[in-house]
């Protein structure tokens, strides 16, 4: 045992300083030394975090440099002794407002950031806390005081990316914990993170591919936030909705009354009395942004029984064209029912101008159609042998633009298997249109 003055515990203190110039050498130096900086317009100031190692009470502290392991030896670090980390912020006497502080925590760190915010007393709270897929185990279902919550800062936003349950537990917390809670792709799992993608991860990460695949969805929250900083002109918009099923039907692309917001650093900060859950679709890699569209169509079925056909759409915009997007309506086609669904595009096609709608061929419907044509005498066109689709209504989520598309040939509205029809922009009175369809 050493003397009472020698404490066998290391103390590492993080001190924020704002008086260091860019490129300054950071050799181990005694605690308390102040850097002299000549203030000029060309001097680039930056904030640095200093890590100081204390071995005993008499020691003045030795600075540990990040990514320089040799400074541990120079400062006399002894790995056999206990280590105590002391992290502090700023002095109350410093001219710094708490409202300017933004804490970002990932996984368990999200709750740590919440605890830090909740323990700050007084009327002035931390400005903002961002939780990146806050940890689920031991926190799911707990009270607001035991996890990250909207009370921990003036504004709290959270991104949920891995809430899929395994044996009753999920890596990321599923319940809302902020003023705005974002659920990319529903929040349960993320595109590009399936085990079927393992071979791609092997090419990128080698022997670390398995661990990268396992943590892929959980870590996606971090990459989404970074993406918002790397691509300021390609911000991802999310929309308030009750669940992912409703969102997948395109029912939630409204932005009125704050029902949409930007995911990531550039979020519109609006503290709310009641939190909002927002959903969006993303790509599997950066840049993650997609363009959301709601499509509404209403058929008249003239074959007198429910149909289950397969459709595709090609979209022609002022910038790009997207070919043969598969459309799945999920149930049989019946008359006078409006079908709503969500389409997402990886490219900005500009303003949508033309829709090419096609009833794709299948062996079953090819036989049905051939039979119908065989029964009906030559020269007589079957009147009740297909689907009638007069209009397609579209709403673009990112621009909030509403559009109606009418059949290019209003004299021939029937759609048959393998047939493709063009729909162009038109002005339609919804009330008159409803009467005509009936």
Coordinates of C-alpha atoms in Angstrom, one line a residue:
X1 CA 0.0 0.0 0.0
X2 CA 1.2 3.5 -0.7
X3 CA 1.1 6.5 1.5
X4 CA -2.3 8.2 2.2
X5 CA -1.4 10.9 -0.3
X6 CA -1.1 8.3 -3.1
X7 CA -4.5 7.2 -4.3
X8 CA -4.4 4.0 -6.4
X9 CA -7.1 5.4 -8.7
X10 CA -6.7 7.3 -11.9
X11 CA -8.9 10.3 -12.6
X12 CA -9.5 11.4 -16.1
X13 CA -11.1 14.8 -16.5
X14 CA -12.6 16.1 -19.7
X15 CA -12.3 19.9 -19.9
X16 CA -13.8 22.0 -22.7
X17 CA -11.6 24.7 -23.9
X18 CA -12.0 27.2 -26.7
X19 CA -8.6 28.8 -26.9
X20 CA -6.6 26.4 -29.0
X21 CA -5.7 27.1 -32.6
X22 CA -6.1 24.6 -35.4
X23 CA -3.1 22.4 -35.8
X24 CA -1.6 23.2 -32.4
X25 CA 0.7 20.5 -31.0
X26 CA -0.8 18.7 -28.0
X27 CA 2.2 17.2 -26.2
X28 CA 1.8 16.1 -22.6
X29 CA 1.9 19.2 -20.5
X30 CA 1.3 20.1 -16.8
X31 CA -2.2 20.9 -15.7
X32 CA -3.0 24.5 -15.7
X33 CA -0.8 25.6 -18.6
X34 CA -2.7 28.1 -20.7
X35 CA -2.2 28.4 -24.5
X36 CA -1.4 31.9 -25.7
X37 CA -3.3 32.7 -28.9
X38 CA -2.9 35.7 -31.0
X39 CA -6.4 36.8 -32.1
X40 CA -6.4 37.6 -35.8
X41 CA -9.1 37.3 -38.4
X42 CA -7.2 34.4 -40.1
X43 CA -6.9 32.4 -36.9
X44 CA -9.2 29.4 -36.9
X45 CA -10.6 28.6 -33.5
X46 CA -12.0 25.3 -32.5
X47 CA -13.3 23.6 -29.4
X48 CA -11.2 20.7 -28.1
X49 CA -11.8 18.2 -25.3
X50 CA -8.8 17.6 -23.1
X51 CA -8.3 14.3 -21.3
X52 CA -6.1 14.7 -18.2
X53 CA -4.6 11.8 -16.2
X54 CA -4.1 12.2 -12.4
X55 CA -2.1 9.6 -10.5
X56 CA -2.2 11.1 -7.1
X57 CA -3.2 14.3 -5.2
X58 CA 0.2 15.9 -5.9
X59 CA 0.1 15.2 -9.6
X60 CA -0.9 18.2 -11.7
X61 CA -2.3 16.1 -14.5
X62 CA -0.9 14.9 -17.8
X63 CA -2.8 15.2 -21.1
X64 CA -3.7 12.1 -23.0
X65 CA -4.0 12.7 -26.7
X66 CA -6.7 10.9 -28.7
X67 CA -5.4 8.2 -31.1
X68 CA -1.9 8.6 -29.6
X69 CA -1.4 5.5 -27.5
X70 CA 2.2 6.5 -26.7
X71 CA 0.9 9.3 -24.5
X72 CA -0.5 6.7 -22.1
X73 CA 3.0 5.5 -21.4
X74 CA 4.4 9.0 -21.3
X75 CA 1.9 9.9 -18.6
X76 CA 2.6 6.8 -16.6
X77 CA -0.7 5.0 -17.1
X78 CA -0.9 1.7 -15.1
X79 CA -3.5 -0.7 -16.4
X80 CA -3.4 -2.8 -13.2
X81 CA -4.9 0.0 -11.1
X82 CA -8.6 0.9 -11.0
X83 CA -9.8 3.7 -13.4
X84 CA -12.3 6.4 -12.5
X85 CA -13.7 8.6 -15.3
X86 CA -14.9 12.0 -14.3
X87 CA -16.8 13.9 -17.0
X88 CA -18.0 17.4 -16.4
X89 CA -19.3 20.3 -18.5
X90 CA -19.0 24.0 -17.9
X91 CA -18.8 26.3 -15.0
X92 CA -22.0 28.2 -14.1
X93 CA -19.9 31.4 -14.2
X94 CA -19.1 30.8 -17.9
X95 CA -21.2 32.9 -20.3
X96 CA -22.8 29.8 -22.0
X97 CA -26.5 29.0 -22.3
X98 CA -27.8 25.5 -21.7
X99 CA -30.3 26.0 -24.5
X100 CA -27.3 25.9 -27.0
X101 CA -26.4 22.4 -25.9
X102 CA -27.3 19.4 -28.1
X103 CA -26.7 15.9 -26.6
X104 CA -26.7 13.0 -29.0
X105 CA -26.8 9.5 -27.6
X106 CA -26.8 6.1 -29.3
X107 CA -28.4 3.0 -27.8
X108 CA -27.7 3.1 -24.1
X109 CA -26.1 6.5 -24.6
X110 CA -29.5 7.9 -25.5
X111 CA -30.8 7.2 -22.0
X112 CA -27.5 8.5 -20.5
X113 CA -28.1 11.7 -22.4
X114 CA -31.7 11.8 -21.0
X115 CA -30.4 11.3 -17.4
X116 CA -27.9 14.1 -17.9
X117 CA -30.7 16.4 -19.0
X118 CA -33.1 15.4 -16.2
X119 CA -30.5 16.0 -13.5
X120 CA -29.9 19.6 -14.5
X121 CA -31.9 21.6 -12.1
X122 CA -33.3 25.0 -12.6
X123 CA -35.7 26.6 -15.1
X124 CA -33.2 26.4 -18.1
X125 CA -33.0 22.9 -19.6
X126 CA -30.6 21.4 -22.1
X127 CA -31.6 22.7 -25.6
X128 CA -31.9 19.4 -27.4
X129 CA -31.4 15.7 -27.0
X130 CA -31.3 13.3 -29.9
X131 CA -31.8 9.6 -29.2
X132 CA -30.4 7.2 -31.8
X133 CA -32.2 3.9 -31.5
X134 CA -32.3 4.2 -27.7
X135 CA -31.8 0.8 -25.9
X136 CA -34.8 -1.3 -25.4
X137 CA -34.0 -4.0 -22.8
X138 CA -34.7 -2.8 -19.2
X139 CA -36.1 0.5 -20.6
X140 CA -39.2 -0.6 -22.6
X141 CA -42.4 0.2 -20.7
X142 CA -40.6 2.1 -17.9
X143 CA -41.7 5.4 -16.5
X144 CA -40.4 8.7 -18.1
X145 CA -38.1 9.3 -15.1
X146 CA -36.3 5.9 -15.8
X147 CA -35.5 6.5 -19.5
X148 CA -35.1 9.2 -22.2
X149 CA -38.3 11.3 -22.3
X150 CA -39.5 14.7 -23.6
X151 CA -39.0 16.2 -20.1
X152 CA -35.2 15.9 -20.4
X153 CA -34.7 18.8 -22.7
X154 CA -36.4 21.7 -24.4
X155 CA -36.7 19.5 -27.5
X156 CA -36.2 15.7 -27.8
X157 CA -36.2 13.8 -31.1
X158 CA -35.6 10.0 -31.5
X159 CA -34.9 7.7 -34.4
X160 CA -36.0 4.0 -34.0
X161 CA -34.4 1.5 -36.4
X162 CA -34.3 -1.9 -34.7
X163 CA -37.4 -2.6 -32.6
X164 CA -38.1 -6.1 -33.9
X165 CA -38.7 -8.4 -30.9
X166 CA -36.8 -11.6 -30.1
X167 CA -38.0 -13.6 -27.2
X168 CA -39.9 -10.6 -25.9
X169 CA -37.0 -8.2 -26.1
X170 CA -35.9 -5.7 -28.8
X171 CA -32.5 -4.1 -29.1
X172 CA -34.0 -0.7 -29.7
X173 CA -36.9 0.8 -27.7
X174 CA -40.2 0.8 -29.5
X175 CA -42.3 3.2 -27.4
X176 CA -42.1 6.9 -28.2
X177 CA -39.5 8.8 -26.0
X178 CA -39.4 12.3 -27.6
X179 CA -41.4 15.1 -28.9
X180 CA -40.9 13.6 -32.4
X181 CA -40.2 9.9 -32.8
X182 CA -39.1 8.7 -36.2
X183 CA -39.7 5.1 -37.4
X184 CA -37.8 4.6 -40.7
X185 CA -39.3 1.7 -42.7
X186 CA -41.6 1.0 -39.7
X187 CA -38.7 1.0 -37.2
X188 CA -38.6 -2.8 -36.7
X189 CA -35.8 -3.5 -39.3
X190 CA -33.9 -1.8 -42.0
X191 CA -33.3 -2.5 -45.8
X192 CA -29.9 -4.0 -46.5
X193 CA -29.5 -5.5 -43.1
X194 CA -31.0 -9.0 -43.7
X195 CA -28.7 -12.0 -43.4
X196 CA -29.2 -12.5 -47.1
X197 CA -27.0 -9.4 -47.4
X198 CA -24.1 -11.0 -45.5
X199 CA -22.1 -11.7 -48.7
X200 CA -22.1 -7.9 -49.4
X201 CA -20.9 -7.2 -45.9
X202 CA -18.1 -9.8 -46.3
X203 CA -16.9 -7.8 -49.3
X204 CA -17.0 -4.6 -47.3
X205 CA -15.9 -5.7 -43.8
X206 CA -14.1 -9.0 -44.3
X207 CA -14.0 -11.1 -41.1
X208 CA -16.1 -8.5 -39.3
X209 CA -19.0 -9.1 -41.7
X210 CA -21.1 -11.2 -39.2
X211 CA -21.0 -8.6 -36.4
X212 CA -21.7 -5.8 -38.9
X213 CA -24.8 -7.7 -40.2
X214 CA -26.0 -8.3 -36.6
X215 CA -25.7 -4.6 -35.6
X216 CA -26.6 -3.2 -39.0
X217 CA -30.2 -2.2 -38.2
X218 CA -29.4 -0.9 -34.7
X219 CA -26.5 1.2 -36.1
X220 CA -28.6 2.5 -39.0
X221 CA -30.0 5.2 -36.8
X222 CA -26.5 6.7 -36.5
X223 CA -25.9 6.6 -40.3
X224 CA -29.3 8.2 -40.9
X225 CA -28.4 11.1 -38.7
X226 CA -24.9 11.5 -40.3
X227 CA -26.6 11.4 -43.7
X228 CA -28.6 14.4 -42.8
X229 CA -25.4 16.3 -42.2
X230 CA -23.6 15.0 -45.3
X231 CA -26.4 15.7 -47.7
X232 CA -28.1 18.9 -46.7
X233 CA -29.9 19.2 -50.0
X234 CA -31.3 15.7 -49.7
X235 CA -33.2 15.7 -46.4
X236 CA -35.5 12.9 -45.6
X237 CA -39.1 13.8 -44.8
X238 CA -41.2 11.8 -42.4
X239 CA -45.0 11.9 -41.9
X240 CA -47.2 11.5 -38.9
X241 CA -49.1 8.2 -38.9
X242 CA -50.7 5.7 -36.6
X243 CA -48.7 2.7 -37.9
X244 CA -46.6 1.4 -40.8
X245 CA -49.6 -0.4 -42.4
X246 CA -51.5 2.8 -42.8
X247 CA -48.4 4.5 -44.0
X248 CA -47.8 1.8 -46.7
X249 CA -51.3 2.6 -48.1
X250 CA -50.2 6.2 -48.6
X251 CA -52.7 7.5 -46.2
X252 CA -50.4 9.7 -44.2
X253 CA -48.5 12.1 -46.5
X254 CA -50.0 15.3 -45.1
X255 CA -48.0 18.1 -43.8
X256 CA -50.6 20.5 -42.4
X257 CA -50.6 21.3 -38.7
X258 CA -47.0 20.0 -38.3
X259 CA -47.8 16.5 -39.4
X260 CA -44.5 16.1 -41.2
X261 CA -40.9 16.9 -40.3
X262 CA -37.3 16.4 -41.4
X263 CA -35.3 13.5 -40.0
X264 CA -31.9 14.2 -38.5
X265 CA -29.9 17.3 -37.5
X266 CA -32.1 19.8 -39.5
X267 CA -35.4 18.8 -37.9
X268 CA -37.9 21.6 -37.3
X269 CA -37.8 22.0 -33.5
X270 CA -41.3 22.3 -32.1
X271 CA -41.8 21.3 -28.5
X272 CA -45.2 19.6 -28.2
X273 CA -47.5 18.9 -25.4
X274 CA -48.2 15.5 -27.0
X275 CA -45.5 13.6 -29.0
X276 CA -45.8 12.6 -32.6
X277 CA -44.9 9.3 -34.3
X278 CA -43.5 9.8 -37.9
X279 CA -42.9 7.2 -40.6
X280 CA -40.9 7.2 -43.8
X281 CA -39.2 4.8 -46.2
X282 CA -35.5 5.0 -46.9
X283 CA -33.0 3.4 -49.2
X284 CA -30.6 0.7 -48.1
X285 CA -27.5 3.0 -48.3
X286 CA -26.6 6.6 -48.2
X287 CA -28.0 8.9 -49.5
X288 CA -31.1 7.4 -47.8
X289 CA -33.7 9.8 -49.1
X290 CA -36.6 8.5 -51.2
X291 CA -39.6 10.4 -52.7
X292 CA -43.1 9.4 -51.4
X293 CA -46.2 9.3 -53.6
X294 CA -49.8 8.3 -52.8
X295 CA -51.8 6.8 -55.6
X296 CA -55.6 6.4 -55.5
X297 CA -57.4 4.4 -58.2
X298 CA -61.0 3.2 -58.6
X299 CA -62.0 0.4 -60.9
X300 CA -65.3 -0.7 -62.5
X301 CA -65.1 -4.5 -62.7
X302 CA -67.1 -5.8 -65.6
X303 CA -66.3 -9.5 -65.2
X304 CA -68.8 -9.8 -62.4
X305 CA -66.4 -11.5 -60.0
X306 CA -63.4 -10.3 -57.9
X307 CA -60.2 -10.2 -59.9
X308 CA -56.6 -10.5 -58.6
X309 CA -54.6 -9.2 -61.5
X310 CA -51.0 -7.8 -61.4
X311 CA -50.4 -4.2 -62.5
X312 CA -47.3 -2.2 -63.3
X313 CA -46.9 1.6 -63.7
X314 CA -44.3 3.6 -65.5
X315 CA -43.9 7.2 -64.4
X316 CA -42.7 10.0 -66.7
X317 CA -41.6 13.2 -65.0
X318 CA -39.9 16.4 -66.2
X319 CA -36.5 15.1 -65.1
X320 CA -36.5 11.3 -65.2
X321 CA -38.7 8.2 -66.0
X322 CA -39.2 5.2 -63.8
X323 CA -40.2 2.0 -65.7
X324 CA -42.5 -0.9 -64.7
X325 CA -43.1 -0.3 -61.0
X326 CA -45.0 -3.4 -59.7
X327 CA -48.4 -2.6 -58.0
X328 CA -49.8 -5.0 -55.4
X329 CA -53.3 -4.2 -54.2
X330 CA -53.4 -7.2 -51.9
X331 CA -57.0 -8.3 -52.6
X332 CA -59.4 -8.9 -55.4
X333 CA -60.6 -6.0 -57.5
X334 CA -64.2 -5.1 -56.8
X335 CA -66.2 -2.3 -58.4
X336 CA -66.5 1.3 -57.0
X337 CA -63.8 0.7 -54.3
X338 CA -61.0 3.2 -54.0
X339 CA -57.5 1.6 -53.6
X340 CA -54.8 3.6 -52.0
X341 CA -51.1 2.6 -52.0
X342 CA -47.7 4.1 -51.5
X343 CA -45.0 4.3 -54.1
X344 CA -41.4 5.4 -53.3
X345 CA -38.8 6.5 -55.8
X346 CA -35.1 6.6 -55.4
X347 CA -34.7 9.3 -57.9
X348 CA -36.2 12.8 -58.3
X349 CA -38.2 12.5 -61.5
X350 CA -39.4 16.1 -61.3
X351 CA -43.0 17.0 -61.8
X352 CA -45.1 13.9 -62.8
X353 CA -46.6 14.3 -66.2
X354 CA -47.6 10.9 -67.6
X355 CA -48.6 7.5 -66.1
X356 CA -48.4 4.3 -68.1
X357 CA -50.7 1.8 -66.4
X358 CA -50.5 -1.8 -67.6
X359 CA -52.4 -5.0 -66.7
X360 CA -49.6 -7.5 -66.8
X361 CA -50.2 -10.9 -68.5
X362 CA -50.5 -14.2 -66.6
X363 CA -51.2 -17.7 -67.8
X364 CA -54.6 -17.8 -66.0
X365 CA -55.9 -14.5 -67.4
X366 CA -54.5 -15.2 -70.8
X367 CA -56.7 -18.3 -71.0
X368 CA -59.7 -16.5 -69.6
X369 CA -59.3 -13.7 -72.1
X370 CA -58.8 -16.1 -75.0
X371 CA -62.0 -18.0 -74.0
X372 CA -64.0 -14.8 -73.9
X373 CA -62.8 -13.8 -77.4
X374 CA -63.6 -17.3 -78.7
X375 CA -67.2 -17.4 -77.4
X376 CA -68.0 -13.9 -78.8
X377 CA -68.6 -13.9 -82.5
X378 CA -66.1 -12.3 -84.8
X379 CA -66.5 -8.6 -85.3
X380 CA -68.4 -8.0 -82.1
X381 CA -66.4 -6.2 -79.4
X382 CA -67.1 -7.5 -75.9
X383 CA -68.7 -4.8 -73.9
X384 CA -68.4 -6.3 -70.4
X385 CA -65.1 -8.0 -70.4
X386 CA -62.5 -6.1 -68.5
X387 CA -61.8 -3.3 -66.1
X388 CA -62.6 0.4 -66.5
X389 CA -60.1 2.9 -65.0
X390 CA -61.0 6.5 -65.6
X391 CA -58.7 8.5 -63.4
X392 CA -55.6 8.1 -61.1
X393 CA -55.2 10.6 -58.3
X394 CA -51.7 11.3 -57.0
X395 CA -50.2 13.2 -54.1
X396 CA -46.5 13.9 -53.8
X397 CA -45.4 13.9 -50.2
X398 CA -42.2 16.0 -50.6
X399 CA -43.9 18.8 -52.6
X400 CA -47.5 18.3 -51.2
X401 CA -48.7 18.6 -54.8
X402 CA -52.0 16.9 -55.7
X403 CA -52.6 15.8 -59.3
X404 CA -55.3 14.0 -61.3
X405 CA -54.6 11.9 -64.4
X406 CA -57.2 10.9 -66.9
X407 CA -57.1 8.3 -69.6
X408 CA -55.6 9.6 -72.8
X409 CA -58.4 8.1 -74.8
X410 CA -61.7 8.7 -73.0
X411 CA -63.6 6.9 -75.8
X412 CA -62.0 3.6 -74.9
X413 CA -61.7 3.2 -71.1
X414 CA -61.6 -0.6 -70.9
X415 CA -58.4 -2.2 -69.8
X416 CA -57.7 -5.8 -70.7
X417 CA -54.9 -8.3 -69.8
X418 CA -51.5 -7.3 -71.3
X419 CA -52.8 -3.9 -72.3
X420 CA -51.2 -0.6 -71.3
X421 CA -53.0 2.7 -71.2
X422 CA -51.6 6.2 -70.9
X423 CA -52.9 8.7 -68.3
X424 CA -52.2 12.4 -68.6
X425 CA -52.7 15.4 -66.3
X426 CA -56.2 16.7 -66.3
X427 CA -58.6 18.8 -64.3
X428 CA -61.6 16.9 -62.9
X429 CA -64.5 17.9 -60.7
X430 CA -64.5 15.2 -58.0
X431 CA -68.3 15.3 -57.5
X432 CA -69.1 14.9 -61.2
X433 CA -66.5 12.2 -61.5
X434 CA -68.1 10.2 -58.6
X435 CA -71.5 10.4 -60.3
X436 CA -70.1 9.1 -63.6
X437 CA -68.4 6.2 -62.0
X438 CA -71.5 5.1 -60.2

